[in-house]
Coordinates of C-alpha atoms and ligand atoms in Angstrom, one line a residue:
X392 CA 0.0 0.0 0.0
X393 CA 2.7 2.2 1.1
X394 CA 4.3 1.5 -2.2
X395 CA 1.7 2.0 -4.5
X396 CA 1.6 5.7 -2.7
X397 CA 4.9 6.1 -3.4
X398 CA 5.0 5.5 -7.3
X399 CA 1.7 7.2 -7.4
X400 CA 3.7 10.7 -5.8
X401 CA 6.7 9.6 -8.5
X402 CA 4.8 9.5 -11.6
X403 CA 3.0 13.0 -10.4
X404 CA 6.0 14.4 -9.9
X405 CA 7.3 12.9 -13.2
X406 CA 3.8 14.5 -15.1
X407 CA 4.5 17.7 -13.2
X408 CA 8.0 18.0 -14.4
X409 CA 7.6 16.8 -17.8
X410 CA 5.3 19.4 -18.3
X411 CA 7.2 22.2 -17.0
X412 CA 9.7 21.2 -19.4
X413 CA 7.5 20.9 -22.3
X414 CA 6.3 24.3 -21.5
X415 CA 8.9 26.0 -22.4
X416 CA 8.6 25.0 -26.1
X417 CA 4.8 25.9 -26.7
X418 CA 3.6 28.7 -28.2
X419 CA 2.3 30.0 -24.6
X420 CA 5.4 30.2 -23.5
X421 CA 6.8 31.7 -26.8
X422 CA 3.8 34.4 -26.0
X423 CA 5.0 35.1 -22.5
X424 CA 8.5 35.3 -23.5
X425 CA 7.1 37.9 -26.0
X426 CA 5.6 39.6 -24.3
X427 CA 7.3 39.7 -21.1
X428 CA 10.0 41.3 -23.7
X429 CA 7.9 44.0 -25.5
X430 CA 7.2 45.4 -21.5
X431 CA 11.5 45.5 -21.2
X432 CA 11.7 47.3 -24.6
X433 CA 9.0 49.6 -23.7
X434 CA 10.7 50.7 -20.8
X435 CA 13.8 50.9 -22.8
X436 CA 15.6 47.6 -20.8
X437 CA 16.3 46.6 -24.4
X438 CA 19.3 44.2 -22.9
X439 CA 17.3 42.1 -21.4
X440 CA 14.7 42.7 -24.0
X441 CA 17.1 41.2 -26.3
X442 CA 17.3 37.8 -24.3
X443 CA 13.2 37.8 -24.0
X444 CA 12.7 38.3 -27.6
X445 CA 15.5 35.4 -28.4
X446 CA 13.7 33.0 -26.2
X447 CA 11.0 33.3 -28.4
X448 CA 11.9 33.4 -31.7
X449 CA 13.8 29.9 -30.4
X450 CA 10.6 28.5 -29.7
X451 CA 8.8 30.3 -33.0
X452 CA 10.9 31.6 -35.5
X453 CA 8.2 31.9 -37.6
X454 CA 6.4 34.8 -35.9
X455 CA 6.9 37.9 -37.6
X456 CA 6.3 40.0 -34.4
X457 CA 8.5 38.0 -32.3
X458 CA 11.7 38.4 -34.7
X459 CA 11.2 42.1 -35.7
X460 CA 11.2 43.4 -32.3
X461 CA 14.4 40.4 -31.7
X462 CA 16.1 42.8 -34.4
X463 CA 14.9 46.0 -33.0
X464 CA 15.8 45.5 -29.4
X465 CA 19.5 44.1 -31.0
X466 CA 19.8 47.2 -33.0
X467 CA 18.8 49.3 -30.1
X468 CA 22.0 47.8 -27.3
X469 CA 25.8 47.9 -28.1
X470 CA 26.8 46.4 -31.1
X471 CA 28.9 43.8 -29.2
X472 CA 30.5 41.1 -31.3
X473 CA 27.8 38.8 -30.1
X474 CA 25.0 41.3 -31.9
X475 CA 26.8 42.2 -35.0
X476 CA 27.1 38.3 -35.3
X477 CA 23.1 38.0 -35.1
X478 CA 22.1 41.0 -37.0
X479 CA 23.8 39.6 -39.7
X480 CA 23.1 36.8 -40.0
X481 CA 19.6 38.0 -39.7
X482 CA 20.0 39.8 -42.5
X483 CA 21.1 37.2 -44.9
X484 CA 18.8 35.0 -43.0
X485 CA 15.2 33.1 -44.6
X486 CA 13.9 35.6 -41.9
X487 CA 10.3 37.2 -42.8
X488 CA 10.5 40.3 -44.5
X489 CA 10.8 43.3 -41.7
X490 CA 13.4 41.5 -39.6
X491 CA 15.6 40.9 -42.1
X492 CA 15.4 44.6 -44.0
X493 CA 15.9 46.3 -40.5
X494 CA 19.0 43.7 -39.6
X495 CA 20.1 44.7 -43.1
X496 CA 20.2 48.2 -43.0
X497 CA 21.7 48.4 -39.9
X498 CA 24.6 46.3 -40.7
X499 CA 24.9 48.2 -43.6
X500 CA 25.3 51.2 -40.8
X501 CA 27.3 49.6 -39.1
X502 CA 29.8 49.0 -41.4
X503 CA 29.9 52.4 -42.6
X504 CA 30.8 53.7 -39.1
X505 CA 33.4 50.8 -39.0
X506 CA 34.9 52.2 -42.3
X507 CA 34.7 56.0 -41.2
X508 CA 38.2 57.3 -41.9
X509 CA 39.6 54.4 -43.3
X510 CA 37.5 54.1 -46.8
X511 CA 40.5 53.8 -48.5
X512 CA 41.7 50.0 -48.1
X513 CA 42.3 46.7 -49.8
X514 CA 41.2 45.0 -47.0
X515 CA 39.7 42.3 -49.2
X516 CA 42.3 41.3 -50.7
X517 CA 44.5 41.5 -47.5
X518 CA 42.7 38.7 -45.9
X519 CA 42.1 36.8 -49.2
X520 CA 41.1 33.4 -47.3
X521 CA 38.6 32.8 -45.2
X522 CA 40.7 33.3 -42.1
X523 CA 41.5 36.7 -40.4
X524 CA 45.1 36.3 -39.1
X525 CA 47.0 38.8 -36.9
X526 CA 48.5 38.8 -33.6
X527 CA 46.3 39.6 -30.6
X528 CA 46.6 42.9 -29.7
X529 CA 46.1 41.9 -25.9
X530 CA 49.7 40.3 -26.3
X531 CA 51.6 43.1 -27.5
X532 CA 54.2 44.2 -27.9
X533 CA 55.1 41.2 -30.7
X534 CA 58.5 39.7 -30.2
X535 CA 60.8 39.8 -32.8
X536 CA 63.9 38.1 -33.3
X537 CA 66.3 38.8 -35.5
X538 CA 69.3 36.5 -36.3
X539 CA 72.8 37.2 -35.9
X540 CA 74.6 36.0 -38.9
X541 CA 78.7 37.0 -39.6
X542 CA 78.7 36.3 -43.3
X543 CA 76.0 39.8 -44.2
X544 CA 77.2 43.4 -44.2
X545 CA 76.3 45.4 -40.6
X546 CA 73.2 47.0 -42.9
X547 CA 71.5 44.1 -42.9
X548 CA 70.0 43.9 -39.7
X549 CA 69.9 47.5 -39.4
X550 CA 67.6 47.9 -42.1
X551 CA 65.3 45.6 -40.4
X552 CA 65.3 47.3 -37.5
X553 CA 64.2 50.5 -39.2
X554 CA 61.1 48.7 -40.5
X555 CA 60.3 47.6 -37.7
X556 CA 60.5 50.8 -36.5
X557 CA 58.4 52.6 -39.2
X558 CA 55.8 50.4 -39.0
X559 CA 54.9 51.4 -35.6
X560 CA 55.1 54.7 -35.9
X561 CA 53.0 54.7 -38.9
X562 CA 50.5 52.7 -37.1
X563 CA 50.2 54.1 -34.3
X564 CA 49.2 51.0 -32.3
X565 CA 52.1 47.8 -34.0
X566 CA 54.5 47.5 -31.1
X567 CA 57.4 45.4 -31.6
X568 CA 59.9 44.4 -29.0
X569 CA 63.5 42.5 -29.9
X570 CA 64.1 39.1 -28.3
X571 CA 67.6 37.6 -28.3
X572 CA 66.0 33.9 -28.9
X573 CA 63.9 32.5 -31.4
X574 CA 62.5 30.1 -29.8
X575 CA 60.7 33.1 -27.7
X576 CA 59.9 35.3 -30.9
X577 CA 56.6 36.4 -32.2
X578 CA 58.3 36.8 -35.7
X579 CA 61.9 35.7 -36.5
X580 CA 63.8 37.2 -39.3
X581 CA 66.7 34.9 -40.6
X582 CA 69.2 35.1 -44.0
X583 CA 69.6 31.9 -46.2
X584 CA 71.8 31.0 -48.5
X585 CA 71.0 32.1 -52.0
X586 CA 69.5 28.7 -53.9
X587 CA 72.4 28.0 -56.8
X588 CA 71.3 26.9 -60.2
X589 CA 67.6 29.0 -60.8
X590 CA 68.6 30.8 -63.9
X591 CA 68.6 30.6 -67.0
X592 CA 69.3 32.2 -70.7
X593 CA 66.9 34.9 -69.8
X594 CA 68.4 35.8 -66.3
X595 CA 68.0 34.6 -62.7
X596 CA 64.8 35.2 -60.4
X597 CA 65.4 38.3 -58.2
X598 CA 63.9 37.3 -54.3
X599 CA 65.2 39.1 -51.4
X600 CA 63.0 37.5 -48.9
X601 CA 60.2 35.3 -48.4
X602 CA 57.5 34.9 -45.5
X603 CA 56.4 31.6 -43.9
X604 CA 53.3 32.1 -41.2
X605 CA 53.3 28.8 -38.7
X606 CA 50.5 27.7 -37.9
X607 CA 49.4 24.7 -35.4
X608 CA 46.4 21.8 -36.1
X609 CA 44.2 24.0 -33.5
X610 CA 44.3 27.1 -35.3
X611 CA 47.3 28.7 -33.6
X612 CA 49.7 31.4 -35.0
X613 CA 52.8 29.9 -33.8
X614 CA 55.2 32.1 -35.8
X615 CA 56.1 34.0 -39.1
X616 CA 59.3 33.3 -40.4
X617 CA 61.0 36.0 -42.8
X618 CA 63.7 34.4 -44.5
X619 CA 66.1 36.9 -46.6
X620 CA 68.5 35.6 -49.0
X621 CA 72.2 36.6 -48.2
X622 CA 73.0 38.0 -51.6
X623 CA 71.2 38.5 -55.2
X624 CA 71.1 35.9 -57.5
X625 CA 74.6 37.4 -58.4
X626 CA 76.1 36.8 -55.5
X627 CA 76.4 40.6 -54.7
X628 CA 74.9 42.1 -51.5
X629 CA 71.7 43.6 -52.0
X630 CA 71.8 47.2 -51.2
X631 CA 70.5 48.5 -48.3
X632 CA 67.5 49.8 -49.6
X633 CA 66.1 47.1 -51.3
X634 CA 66.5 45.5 -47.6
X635 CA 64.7 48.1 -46.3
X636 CA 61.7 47.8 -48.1
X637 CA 61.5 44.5 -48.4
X638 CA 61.6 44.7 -44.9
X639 CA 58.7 46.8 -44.7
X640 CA 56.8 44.7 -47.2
X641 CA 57.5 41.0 -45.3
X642 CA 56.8 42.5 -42.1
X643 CA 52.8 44.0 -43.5
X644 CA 53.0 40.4 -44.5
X645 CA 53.9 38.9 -40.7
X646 CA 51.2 41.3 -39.5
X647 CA 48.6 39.5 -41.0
X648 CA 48.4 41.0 -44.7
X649 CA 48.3 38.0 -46.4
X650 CA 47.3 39.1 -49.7
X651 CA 48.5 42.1 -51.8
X652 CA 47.5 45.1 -52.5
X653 CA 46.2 45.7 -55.9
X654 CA 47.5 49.8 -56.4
X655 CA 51.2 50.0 -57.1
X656 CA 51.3 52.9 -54.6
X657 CA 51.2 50.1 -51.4
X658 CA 54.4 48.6 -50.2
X659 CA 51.9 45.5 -50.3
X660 CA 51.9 45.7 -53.5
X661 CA 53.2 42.8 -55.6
X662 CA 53.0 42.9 -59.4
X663 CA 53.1 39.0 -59.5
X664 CA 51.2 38.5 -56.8
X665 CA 48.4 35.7 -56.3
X666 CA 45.7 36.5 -53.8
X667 CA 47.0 33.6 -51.5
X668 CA 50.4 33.8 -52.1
X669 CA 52.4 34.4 -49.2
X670 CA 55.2 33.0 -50.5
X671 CA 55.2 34.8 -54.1
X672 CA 58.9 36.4 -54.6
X673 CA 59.1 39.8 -54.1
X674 CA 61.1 42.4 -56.2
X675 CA 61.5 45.5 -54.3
X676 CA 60.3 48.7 -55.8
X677 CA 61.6 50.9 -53.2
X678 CA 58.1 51.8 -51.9
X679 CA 57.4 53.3 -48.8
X680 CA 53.7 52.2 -46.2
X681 CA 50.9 54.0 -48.1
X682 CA 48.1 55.5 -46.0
X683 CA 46.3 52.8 -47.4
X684 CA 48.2 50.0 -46.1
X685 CA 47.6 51.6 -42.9
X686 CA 44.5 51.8 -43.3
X687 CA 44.3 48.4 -44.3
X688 CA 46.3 47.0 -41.1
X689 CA 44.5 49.3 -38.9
X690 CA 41.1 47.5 -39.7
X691 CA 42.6 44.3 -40.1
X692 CA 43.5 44.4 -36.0
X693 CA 39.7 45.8 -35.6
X694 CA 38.5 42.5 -36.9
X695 CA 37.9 39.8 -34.8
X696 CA 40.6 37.1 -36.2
X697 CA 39.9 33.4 -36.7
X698 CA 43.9 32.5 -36.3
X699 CA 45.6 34.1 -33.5
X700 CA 48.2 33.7 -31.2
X701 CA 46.7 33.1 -27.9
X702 CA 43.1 33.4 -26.3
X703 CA 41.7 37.0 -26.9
X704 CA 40.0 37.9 -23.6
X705 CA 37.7 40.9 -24.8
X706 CA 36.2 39.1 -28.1
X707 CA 32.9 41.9 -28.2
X708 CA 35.2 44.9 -28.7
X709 CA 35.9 43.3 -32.1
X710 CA 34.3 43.5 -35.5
X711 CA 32.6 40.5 -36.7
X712 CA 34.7 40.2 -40.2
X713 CA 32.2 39.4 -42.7
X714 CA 30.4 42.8 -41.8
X715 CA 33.1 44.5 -42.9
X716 CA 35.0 41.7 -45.5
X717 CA 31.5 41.1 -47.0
X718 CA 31.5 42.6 -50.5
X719 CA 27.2 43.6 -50.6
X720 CA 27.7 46.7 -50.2
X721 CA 31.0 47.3 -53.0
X722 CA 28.3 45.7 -55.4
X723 CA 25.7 48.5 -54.7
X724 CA 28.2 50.6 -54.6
X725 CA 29.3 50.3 -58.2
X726 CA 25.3 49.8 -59.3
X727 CA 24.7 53.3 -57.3
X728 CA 27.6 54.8 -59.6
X729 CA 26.2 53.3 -62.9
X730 CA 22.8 54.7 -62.2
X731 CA 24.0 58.2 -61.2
X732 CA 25.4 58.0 -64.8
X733 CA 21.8 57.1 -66.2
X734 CA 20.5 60.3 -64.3
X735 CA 22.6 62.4 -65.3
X736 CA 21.9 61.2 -69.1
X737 CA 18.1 60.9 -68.2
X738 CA 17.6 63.5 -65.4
X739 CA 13.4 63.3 -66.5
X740 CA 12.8 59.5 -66.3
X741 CA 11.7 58.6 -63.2
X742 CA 12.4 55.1 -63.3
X743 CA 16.5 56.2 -62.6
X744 CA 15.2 57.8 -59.3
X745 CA 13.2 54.8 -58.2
X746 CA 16.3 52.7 -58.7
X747 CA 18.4 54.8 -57.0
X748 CA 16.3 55.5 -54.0
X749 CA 15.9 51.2 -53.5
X750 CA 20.1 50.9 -53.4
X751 CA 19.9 54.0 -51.3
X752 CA 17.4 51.9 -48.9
X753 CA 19.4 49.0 -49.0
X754 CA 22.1 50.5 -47.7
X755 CA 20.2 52.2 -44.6
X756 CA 20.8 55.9 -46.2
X757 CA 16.7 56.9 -46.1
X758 CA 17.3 60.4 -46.4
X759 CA 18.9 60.0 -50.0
X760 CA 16.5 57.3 -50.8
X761 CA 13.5 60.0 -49.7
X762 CA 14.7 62.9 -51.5
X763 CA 15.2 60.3 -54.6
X764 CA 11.6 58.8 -54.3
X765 CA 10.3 62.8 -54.5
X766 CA 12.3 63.6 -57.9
X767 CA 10.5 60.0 -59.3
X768 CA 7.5 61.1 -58.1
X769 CA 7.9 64.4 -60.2
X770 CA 8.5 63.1 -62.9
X771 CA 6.1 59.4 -62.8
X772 CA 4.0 59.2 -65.3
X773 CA 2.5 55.6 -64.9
X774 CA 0.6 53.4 -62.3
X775 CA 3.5 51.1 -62.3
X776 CA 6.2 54.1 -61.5
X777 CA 3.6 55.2 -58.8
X778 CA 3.2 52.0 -57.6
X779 CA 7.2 51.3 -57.0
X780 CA 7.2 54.7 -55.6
X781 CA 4.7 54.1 -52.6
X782 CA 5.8 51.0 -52.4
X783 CA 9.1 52.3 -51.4
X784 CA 8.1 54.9 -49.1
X785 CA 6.7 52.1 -47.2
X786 CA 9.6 50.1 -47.1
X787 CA 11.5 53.2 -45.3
X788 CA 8.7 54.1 -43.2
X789 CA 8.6 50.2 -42.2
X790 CA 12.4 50.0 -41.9
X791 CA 12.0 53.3 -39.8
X792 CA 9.1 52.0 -37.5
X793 CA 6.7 54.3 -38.5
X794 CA 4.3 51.5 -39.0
X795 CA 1.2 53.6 -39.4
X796 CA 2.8 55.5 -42.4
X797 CA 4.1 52.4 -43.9
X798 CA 0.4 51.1 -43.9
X799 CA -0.8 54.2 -45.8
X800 CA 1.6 53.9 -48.2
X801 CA 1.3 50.3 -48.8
X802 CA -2.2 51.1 -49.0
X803 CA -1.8 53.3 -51.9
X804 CA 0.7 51.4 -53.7
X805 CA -1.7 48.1 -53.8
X806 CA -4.7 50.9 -55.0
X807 CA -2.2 51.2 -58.4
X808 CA -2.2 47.7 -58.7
X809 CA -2.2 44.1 -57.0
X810 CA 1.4 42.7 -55.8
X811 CA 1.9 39.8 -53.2
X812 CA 4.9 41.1 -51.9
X813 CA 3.3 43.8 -50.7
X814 CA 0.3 42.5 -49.4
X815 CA 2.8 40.5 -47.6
X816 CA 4.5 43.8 -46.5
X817 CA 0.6 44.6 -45.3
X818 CA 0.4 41.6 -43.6
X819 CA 3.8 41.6 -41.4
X820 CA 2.4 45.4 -40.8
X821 CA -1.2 44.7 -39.4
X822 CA 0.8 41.7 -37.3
X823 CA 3.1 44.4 -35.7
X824 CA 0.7 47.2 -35.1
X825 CA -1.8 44.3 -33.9
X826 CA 0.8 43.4 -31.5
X827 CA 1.6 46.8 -30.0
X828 CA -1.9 47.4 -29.4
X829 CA -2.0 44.9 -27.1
X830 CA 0.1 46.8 -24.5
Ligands
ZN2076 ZN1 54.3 39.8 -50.8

């Protein structure tokens, strides 16, 4: 009898707790997380907003009100590592419409205010791999060692020493301290014996160094190994200023330039290079570090890298790379110049304006994209050209919040004629307002 009790209180217990458990993944529970959330964002707690709305779009990714107000509460905190990483992935995301438009334009932002000042780079072409390799700036200074060696002129190392030196000061933030062993270095710089027997009729090949980056089975920069050759191909000493800025182009190499820059102007610059080439021979064209190889460097180290050389404590001070390495915007870019050349060919067709003001709205710019939309609607002529007009201003009024406006002018678009895109717009619109009625 006793016993019976007994399994009777377990398998309670067991109901009990199974359906706590279950809970949590039902669309109740979604609904409380929800709202729960929308009462934080309200009150402007959008932190803990954020982790209210995530709970539910976990349970219901479908739900269009659920992952919009995910996006805006992420777009409203600090763009942490953590949220760029969401956002965009939101925005490339199957995600219903709203969400992923407002993640979109605010990465797009986003990475404008990464590039402010430093516009001006080859940064995709510096990392040229998937990988983003530099050392970790929590480690500095790097350690460099540079070898002793009888049988090379004084200048040598000298040289070497002055790259190291102009590096930092043109950077601003590259430290570099000397170590006496290698075994201890960051980055070793060594001199090998010229290989014998590479030439031919036409002449020999002319390398003054090479670079070697080390790394370990678990993703480790171990080391980057500049070799120099001891003499040319000749057997002559190279002078001291090809050393110099070979120097200066093996070391943007060590840093984590792995690529090459594409304008002669960069000391990255290679005019054989291959894109993954690290170890592509170098003939030095006495160049000096362009702005735009700082540039480059400087937003290199702002990335978050995927090789490194030891654990990077404070990972949410750092760019998530593809927001910045991710080439959507360079396209619009180049289709914004294009149609600014149609404009100015065919400043009365408004089709050019329409155009103009969607890549303007893709990019998160709605003020251009506005003044845009009111030169098409000057010169619109036909339903369809009145049609993409509204329809746009309710994309940026959606993308803006202004939900009410966006209904009007969604409204007006579907009176020119029917489209299910935009009835879907109107649907992910009535859901929202629907939504925030309720509190
Ligand atoms: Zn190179």
């Amino acid at each position: 009898m006793k016993k019976r009790i007994i399994n009777l209180i377990l398998i309670f217990v067991l109901i009990v707790l199974g359906g706590i458990l279950l809970w949590r993944y039902t669309p109740i529970c979604a609904n409380y997380y929800y709202n729960k959330g929308k009462l934080l964002y309200d009150a402007g707690n959008y932190n803990e907003a954020v982790s209210m709305f995530e709970q539910a779009t976990n349970i219901n990714p479908d739900n269009a009100a659920y992952t919009h107000f995910y996006v805006a509460s992420l777009t409203k905190v600090e763009p942490t590592y953590f949220v760029q990483e969401k956002l965009y992935n939101i925005s490339r995301s199957n995600a219903e419409y709203s969400a992923k438009s407002l993640a979109k334009s605010y990465v797009s932002n986003l990475r404008n205010e990464f590039l402010e000042g430093l516009e001006d780079n080859y940064i995709v072409r510096a990392v040229a791999t998937s990988e983003i390799i530099h050392w970790n700036l929590e480690d500095f200074p790097i350690k460099v060692y540079i070898q002793k060696n009888d049988s090379i002129p004084d200048y040598y190392c000298k040289m070497v020493r002055s790259a190291l030196k102009e590096w930092e000061k043109r950077s601003g933030f590259i430290s570099f301290s000397e170590v006496k062993s290698e075994s201890e270095s960051n980055i070793s710089v060594v001199f090998k014996d010229t290989p014998k027997g590479n030439c031919d009729k036409n002449g020999c090949p002319y390398v003054v160094a090479t670079t070697e980056h080390n790394v370990s089975n678990k993703n480790v920069l171990e080391k980057m190994v500049i070799s120099f050759f001891k003499t040319n191909p000749y057997g002559d000493d190279f002078l001291s200023n090809e050393i110099y800025h070979t120097a200066l182009h093996e070391l943007g190499h060590a840093l984590g330039i792995m690529g090459h820059s594409d304008s002669s102007s960069d000391i990255m610059y290679s005019n054989n290079y291959k894109i993954y080439d690290l170890f592509a021979a170098y003939r030095p064209k006495l160049m000096d570090i362009s702005q735009r190889d700082i540039n480059t460097l400087t937003l290199l180290y702002k990335i978050y890298p995927t090789i490194t050389n030891s654990k990077i404590k404070n990972k949410e001070k750092y760019i998530y790379g593809p927001i910045v390495i991710g080439n959507d915007d360079s396209v619009l870019q180049a289709k914004l110049i294009e149609l600014k050349k149609y404009i100015n060919k065919y400043p009365q067709i408004s089709a050019g304006y329409i155009n103009i003001s969607a890549i303007y709205e893709q990019l998160g710019e709605y003020e251009e994209a506005v003044e845009n939309l009111k030169k098409a609607y000057e010169f619109a002529k036909t339903p369809d050209e009145y049609f993409l007009i509204e329809y746009n201003y309710a994309i940026i009024s959606f993308n803006s919040q202004k939900f009410e406006q966006a209904k009007e002018h969604v409204q007006k678009a579907l009176s020119y004629r029917e489209d299910k895109d935009v009835r879907k717009l109107l649907e992910d619109i009535d859901k929202i307002m629907s939504e925030i009625d309720k509190h």
